[in-house]
Short mmCIF file of C-alpha atoms in Angstrom, two decimals:
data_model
loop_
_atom_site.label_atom_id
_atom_site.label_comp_id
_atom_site.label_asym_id
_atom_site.label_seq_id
_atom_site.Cartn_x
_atom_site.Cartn_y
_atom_site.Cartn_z
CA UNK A 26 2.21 0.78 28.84
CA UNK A 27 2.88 -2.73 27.95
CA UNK A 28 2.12 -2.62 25.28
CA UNK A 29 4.09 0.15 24.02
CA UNK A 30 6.61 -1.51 25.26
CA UNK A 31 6.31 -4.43 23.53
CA UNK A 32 6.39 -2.77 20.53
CA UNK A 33 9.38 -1.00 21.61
CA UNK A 34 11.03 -3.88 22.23
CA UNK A 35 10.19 -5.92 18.87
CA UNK A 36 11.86 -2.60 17.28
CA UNK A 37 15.00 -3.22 18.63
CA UNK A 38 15.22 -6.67 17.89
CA UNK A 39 13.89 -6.34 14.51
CA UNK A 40 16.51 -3.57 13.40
CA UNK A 41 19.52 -5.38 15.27
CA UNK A 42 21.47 -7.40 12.71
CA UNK A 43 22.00 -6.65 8.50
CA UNK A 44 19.17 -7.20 6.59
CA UNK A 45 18.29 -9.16 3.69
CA UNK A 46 18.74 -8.07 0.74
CA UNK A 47 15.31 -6.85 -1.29
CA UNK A 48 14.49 -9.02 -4.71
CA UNK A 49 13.61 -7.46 -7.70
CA UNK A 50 12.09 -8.08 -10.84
CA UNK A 51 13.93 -9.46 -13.48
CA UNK A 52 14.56 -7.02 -15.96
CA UNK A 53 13.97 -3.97 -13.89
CA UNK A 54 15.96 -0.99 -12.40
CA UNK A 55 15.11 0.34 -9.00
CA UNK A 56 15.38 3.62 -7.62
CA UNK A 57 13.87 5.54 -4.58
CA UNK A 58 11.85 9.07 -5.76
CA UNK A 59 11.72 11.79 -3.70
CA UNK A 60 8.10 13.05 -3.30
CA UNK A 61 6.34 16.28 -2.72
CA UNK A 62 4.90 14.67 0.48
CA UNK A 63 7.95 14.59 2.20
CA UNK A 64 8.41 10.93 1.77
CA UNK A 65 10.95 8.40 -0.89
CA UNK A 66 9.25 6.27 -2.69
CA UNK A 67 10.88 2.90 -4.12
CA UNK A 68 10.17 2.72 -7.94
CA UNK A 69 11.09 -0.67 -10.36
CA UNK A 70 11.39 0.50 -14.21
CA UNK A 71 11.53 -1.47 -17.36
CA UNK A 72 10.31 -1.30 -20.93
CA UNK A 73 9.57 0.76 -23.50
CA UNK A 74 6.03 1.51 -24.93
CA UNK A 75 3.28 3.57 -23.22
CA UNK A 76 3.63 4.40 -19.38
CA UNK A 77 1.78 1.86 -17.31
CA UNK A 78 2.47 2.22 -13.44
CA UNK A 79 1.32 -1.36 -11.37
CA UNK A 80 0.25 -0.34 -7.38
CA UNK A 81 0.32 -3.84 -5.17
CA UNK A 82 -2.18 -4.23 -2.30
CA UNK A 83 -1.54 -5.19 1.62
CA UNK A 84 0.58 -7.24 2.91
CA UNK A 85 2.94 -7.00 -0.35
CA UNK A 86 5.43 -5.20 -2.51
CA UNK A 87 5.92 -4.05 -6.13
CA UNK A 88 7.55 -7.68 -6.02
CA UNK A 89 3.98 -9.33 -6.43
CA UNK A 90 4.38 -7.97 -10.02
CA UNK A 91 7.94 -10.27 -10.59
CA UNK A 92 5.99 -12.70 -13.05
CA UNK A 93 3.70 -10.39 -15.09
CA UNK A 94 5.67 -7.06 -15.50
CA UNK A 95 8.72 -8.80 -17.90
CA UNK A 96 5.90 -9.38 -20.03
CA UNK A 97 4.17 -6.02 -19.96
CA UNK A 98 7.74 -4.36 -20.19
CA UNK A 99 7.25 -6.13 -23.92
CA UNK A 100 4.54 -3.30 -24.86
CA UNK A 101 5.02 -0.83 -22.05
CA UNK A 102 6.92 1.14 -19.80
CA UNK A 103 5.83 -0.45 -16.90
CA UNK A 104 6.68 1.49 -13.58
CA UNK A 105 6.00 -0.89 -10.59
CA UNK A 106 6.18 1.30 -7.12
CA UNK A 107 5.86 0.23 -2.80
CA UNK A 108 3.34 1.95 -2.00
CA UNK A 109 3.98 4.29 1.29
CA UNK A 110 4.26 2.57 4.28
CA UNK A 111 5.17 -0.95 2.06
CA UNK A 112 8.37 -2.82 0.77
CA UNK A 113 11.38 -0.21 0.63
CA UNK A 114 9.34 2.86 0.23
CA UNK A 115 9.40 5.29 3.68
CA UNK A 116 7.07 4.58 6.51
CA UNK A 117 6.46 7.55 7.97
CA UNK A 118 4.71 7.57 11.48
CA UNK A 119 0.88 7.92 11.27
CA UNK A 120 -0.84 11.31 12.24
CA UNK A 121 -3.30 11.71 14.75
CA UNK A 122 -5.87 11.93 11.71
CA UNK A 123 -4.28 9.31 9.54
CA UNK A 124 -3.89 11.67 6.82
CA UNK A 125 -0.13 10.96 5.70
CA UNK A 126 -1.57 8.01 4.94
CA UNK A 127 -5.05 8.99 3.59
CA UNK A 128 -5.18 7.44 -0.47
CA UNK A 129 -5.14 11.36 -1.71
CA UNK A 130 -1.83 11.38 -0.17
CA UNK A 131 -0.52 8.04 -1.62
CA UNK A 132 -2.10 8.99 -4.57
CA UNK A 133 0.39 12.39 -5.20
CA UNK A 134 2.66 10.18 -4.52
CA UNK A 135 2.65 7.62 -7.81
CA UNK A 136 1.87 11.08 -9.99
CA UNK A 137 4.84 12.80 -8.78
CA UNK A 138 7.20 9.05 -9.13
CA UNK A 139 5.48 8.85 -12.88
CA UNK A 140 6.35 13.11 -13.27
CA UNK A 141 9.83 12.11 -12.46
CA UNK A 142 9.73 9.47 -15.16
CA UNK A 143 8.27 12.20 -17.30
CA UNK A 144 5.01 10.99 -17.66
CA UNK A 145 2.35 13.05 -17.46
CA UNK A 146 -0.02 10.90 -18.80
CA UNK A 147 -0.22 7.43 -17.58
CA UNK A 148 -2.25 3.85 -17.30
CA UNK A 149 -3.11 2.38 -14.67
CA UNK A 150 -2.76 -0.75 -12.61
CA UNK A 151 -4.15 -1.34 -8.55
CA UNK A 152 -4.18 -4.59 -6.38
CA UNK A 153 -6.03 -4.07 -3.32
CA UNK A 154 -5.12 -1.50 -1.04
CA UNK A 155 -2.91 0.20 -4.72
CA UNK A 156 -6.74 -0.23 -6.42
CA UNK A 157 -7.74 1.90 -3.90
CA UNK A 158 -4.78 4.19 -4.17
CA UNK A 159 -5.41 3.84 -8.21
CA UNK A 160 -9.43 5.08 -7.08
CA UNK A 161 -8.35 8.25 -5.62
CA UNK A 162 -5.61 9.07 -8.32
CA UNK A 163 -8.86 8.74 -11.33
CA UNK A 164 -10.59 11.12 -9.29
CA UNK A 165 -7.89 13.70 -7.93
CA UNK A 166 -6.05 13.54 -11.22
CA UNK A 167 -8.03 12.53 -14.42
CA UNK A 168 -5.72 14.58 -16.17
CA UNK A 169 -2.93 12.17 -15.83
CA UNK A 170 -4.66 8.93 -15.46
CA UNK A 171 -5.50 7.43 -19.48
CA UNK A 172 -7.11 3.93 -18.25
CA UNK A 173 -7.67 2.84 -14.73
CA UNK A 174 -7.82 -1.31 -13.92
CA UNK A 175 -8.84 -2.07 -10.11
CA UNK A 176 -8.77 -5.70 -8.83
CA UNK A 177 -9.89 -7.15 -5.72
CA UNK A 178 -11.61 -4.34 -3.85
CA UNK A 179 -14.52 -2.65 -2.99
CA UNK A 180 -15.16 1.12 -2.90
CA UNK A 181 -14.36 2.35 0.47
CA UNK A 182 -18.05 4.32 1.08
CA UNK A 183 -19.49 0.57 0.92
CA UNK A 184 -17.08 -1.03 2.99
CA UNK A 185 -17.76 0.94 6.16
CA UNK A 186 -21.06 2.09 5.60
CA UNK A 187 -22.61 -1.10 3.86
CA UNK A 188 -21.65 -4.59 6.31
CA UNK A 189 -23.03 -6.46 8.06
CA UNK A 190 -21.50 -9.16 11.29
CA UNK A 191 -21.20 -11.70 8.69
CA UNK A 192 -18.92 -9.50 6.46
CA UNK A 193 -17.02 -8.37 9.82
CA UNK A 194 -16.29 -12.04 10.72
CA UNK A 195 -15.52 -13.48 6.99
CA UNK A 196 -12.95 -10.12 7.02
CA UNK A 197 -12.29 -9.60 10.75
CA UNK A 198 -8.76 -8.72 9.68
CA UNK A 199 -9.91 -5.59 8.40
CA UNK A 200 -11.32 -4.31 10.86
CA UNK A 201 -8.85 -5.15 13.34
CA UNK A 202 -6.46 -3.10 12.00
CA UNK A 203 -8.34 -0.07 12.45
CA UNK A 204 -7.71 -0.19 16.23
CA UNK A 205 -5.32 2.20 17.82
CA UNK A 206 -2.01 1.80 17.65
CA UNK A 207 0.11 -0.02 19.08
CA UNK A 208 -2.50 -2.58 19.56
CA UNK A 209 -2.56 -4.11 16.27
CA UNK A 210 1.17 -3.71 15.51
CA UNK A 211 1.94 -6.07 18.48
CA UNK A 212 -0.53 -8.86 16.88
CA UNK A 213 1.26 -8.59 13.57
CA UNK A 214 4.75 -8.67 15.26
CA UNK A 215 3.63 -11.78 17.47
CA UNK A 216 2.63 -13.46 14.93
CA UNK A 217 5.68 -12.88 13.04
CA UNK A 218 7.69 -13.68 15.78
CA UNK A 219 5.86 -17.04 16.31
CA UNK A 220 6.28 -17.66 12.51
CA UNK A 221 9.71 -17.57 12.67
CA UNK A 222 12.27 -20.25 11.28
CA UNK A 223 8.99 -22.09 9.00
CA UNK A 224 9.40 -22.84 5.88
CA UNK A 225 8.65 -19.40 3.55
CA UNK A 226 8.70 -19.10 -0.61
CA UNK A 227 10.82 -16.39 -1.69
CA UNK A 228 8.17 -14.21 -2.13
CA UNK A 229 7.00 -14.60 1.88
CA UNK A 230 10.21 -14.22 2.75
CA UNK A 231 10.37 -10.94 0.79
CA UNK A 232 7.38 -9.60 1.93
CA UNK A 233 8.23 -10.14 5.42
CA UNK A 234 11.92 -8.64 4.73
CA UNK A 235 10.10 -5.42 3.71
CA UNK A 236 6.88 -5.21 5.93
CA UNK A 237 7.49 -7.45 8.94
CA UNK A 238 9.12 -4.81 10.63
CA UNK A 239 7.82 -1.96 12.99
CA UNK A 240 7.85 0.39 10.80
CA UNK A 241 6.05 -1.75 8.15
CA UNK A 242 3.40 -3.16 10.28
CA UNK A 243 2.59 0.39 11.72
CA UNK A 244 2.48 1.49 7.69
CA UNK A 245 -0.43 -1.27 6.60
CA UNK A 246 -2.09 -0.54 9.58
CA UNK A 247 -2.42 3.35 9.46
CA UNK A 248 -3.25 2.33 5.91
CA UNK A 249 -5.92 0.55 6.73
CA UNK A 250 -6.83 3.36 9.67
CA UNK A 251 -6.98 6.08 6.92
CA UNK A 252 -9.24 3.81 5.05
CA UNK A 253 -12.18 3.76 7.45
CA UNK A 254 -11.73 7.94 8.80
CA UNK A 255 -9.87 10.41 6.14
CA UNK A 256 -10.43 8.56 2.74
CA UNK A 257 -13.69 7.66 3.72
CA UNK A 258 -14.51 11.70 4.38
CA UNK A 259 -13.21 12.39 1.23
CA UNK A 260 -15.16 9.28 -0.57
CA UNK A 261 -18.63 10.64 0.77
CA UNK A 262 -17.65 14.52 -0.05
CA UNK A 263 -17.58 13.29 -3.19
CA UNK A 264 -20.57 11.50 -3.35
CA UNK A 265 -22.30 14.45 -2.09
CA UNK A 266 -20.56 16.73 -5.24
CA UNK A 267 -22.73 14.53 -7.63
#
């Protein structure tokens, strides 16, 4: 109970006051995509050239793209997209399964933001927790997806099913997201809270603009939730299709 009510308590001091306003990429319109998952998904645009759509990892925005999309928007269309729960996209609260938050989900997300683009066809582009989200799409639609480029993960079978207490404690973060909520959320909004008035680069302060909030620390987390139940069902079904 208390700590529900903690929770409930950083959410009304969090959404009290106007916010920030978000920063963009130079160069680059925004707009927010309805979805066929029932949630809006905030999109950055600029370019011309082949489609290319860039997915940013956890605890960031399509704003971690600001110095290298102007120069891709030289050769591409480059489509730059929050993933759900993340920057300005919607952060919908997390099933009992996880599943509105699963990577298959996420995944129909970025094809239905590149079909409203109208790209059917389309490279692309994941950081972290987006390379998993760019894993999923390959396999759930390799009809739309030309080239795939993952950085900085590991496939999610392995994660779960391949660590050891060394791993755990070099990535404890990981795994102590995966507790039930609201137990996590409170860390992350404690630690916000105690972070407050420090020095932060425009970025951080972006980031935290975005995701700092309830609703975006519940988001990463039932990301991260989905990660180790529903996505990793779906990894090991199809392992066992080979």
């Amino acid at each position: 109970v208390a700590s529900a009510a903690l929770f409930d308590n950083a959410q009304a001091q969090q959404t009290a006051g106007p916010a920030p306003a978000p920063l963009s990429i130079p160069g680059f319109t925004t707009e927010r995509i309805a979805t066929s998952g029932g949630v809006t998904i905030n999109a950055a645009k600029g370019g011309n050239g082949p489609p290319l759509l860039l997915l940013h990892g956890a605890p960031l925005t399509l704003y971690t793209w600001r110095d290298v999309a102007p120069g891709l928007a030289d050769n591409f269309t480059v489509v730059a997209c929050d993933l759900r729960g993340y920057g300005d996209s919607d952060k919908p609260q997390g099933l009992p399964d996880h599943s509105n938050y699963s990577k298959r989900a996420m995944a129909q997300d970025q094809v239905d933001v590149m079909k409203h683009f109208g790209f059917d066809r389309f490279a692309v582009v994941g950081q972290d927790r987006g390379g998993r989200v760019t894993h999923r799409m390959a396999l759930d639609h390799a009809d739309k997806v030309t080239k795939a480029v993952l950085i900085d993960i590991a496939p999610t079978y392995y994660l779960y099913t391949h660590v050891n207490i060394d791993f755990v404690q070099a990535y404890f973060h990981w795994f102590n997201y995966l507790r039930a909520a609201p137990g996590p959320e409170n860390d992350l909004l404690a630690q916000r809270a105690a972070q407050a008035g420090q020095a932060q680069s425009p970025a951080q302060a972006e980031y935290g603009r975005a995701n700092g909030t309830p609703e975006g620390v519940h988001g990463m987390c039932e990301d991260y939730r989905a990660g180790a139940s529903i996505d990793l069902k779906h990894d090991e079904a199809d392992l066992a299709a080979k």
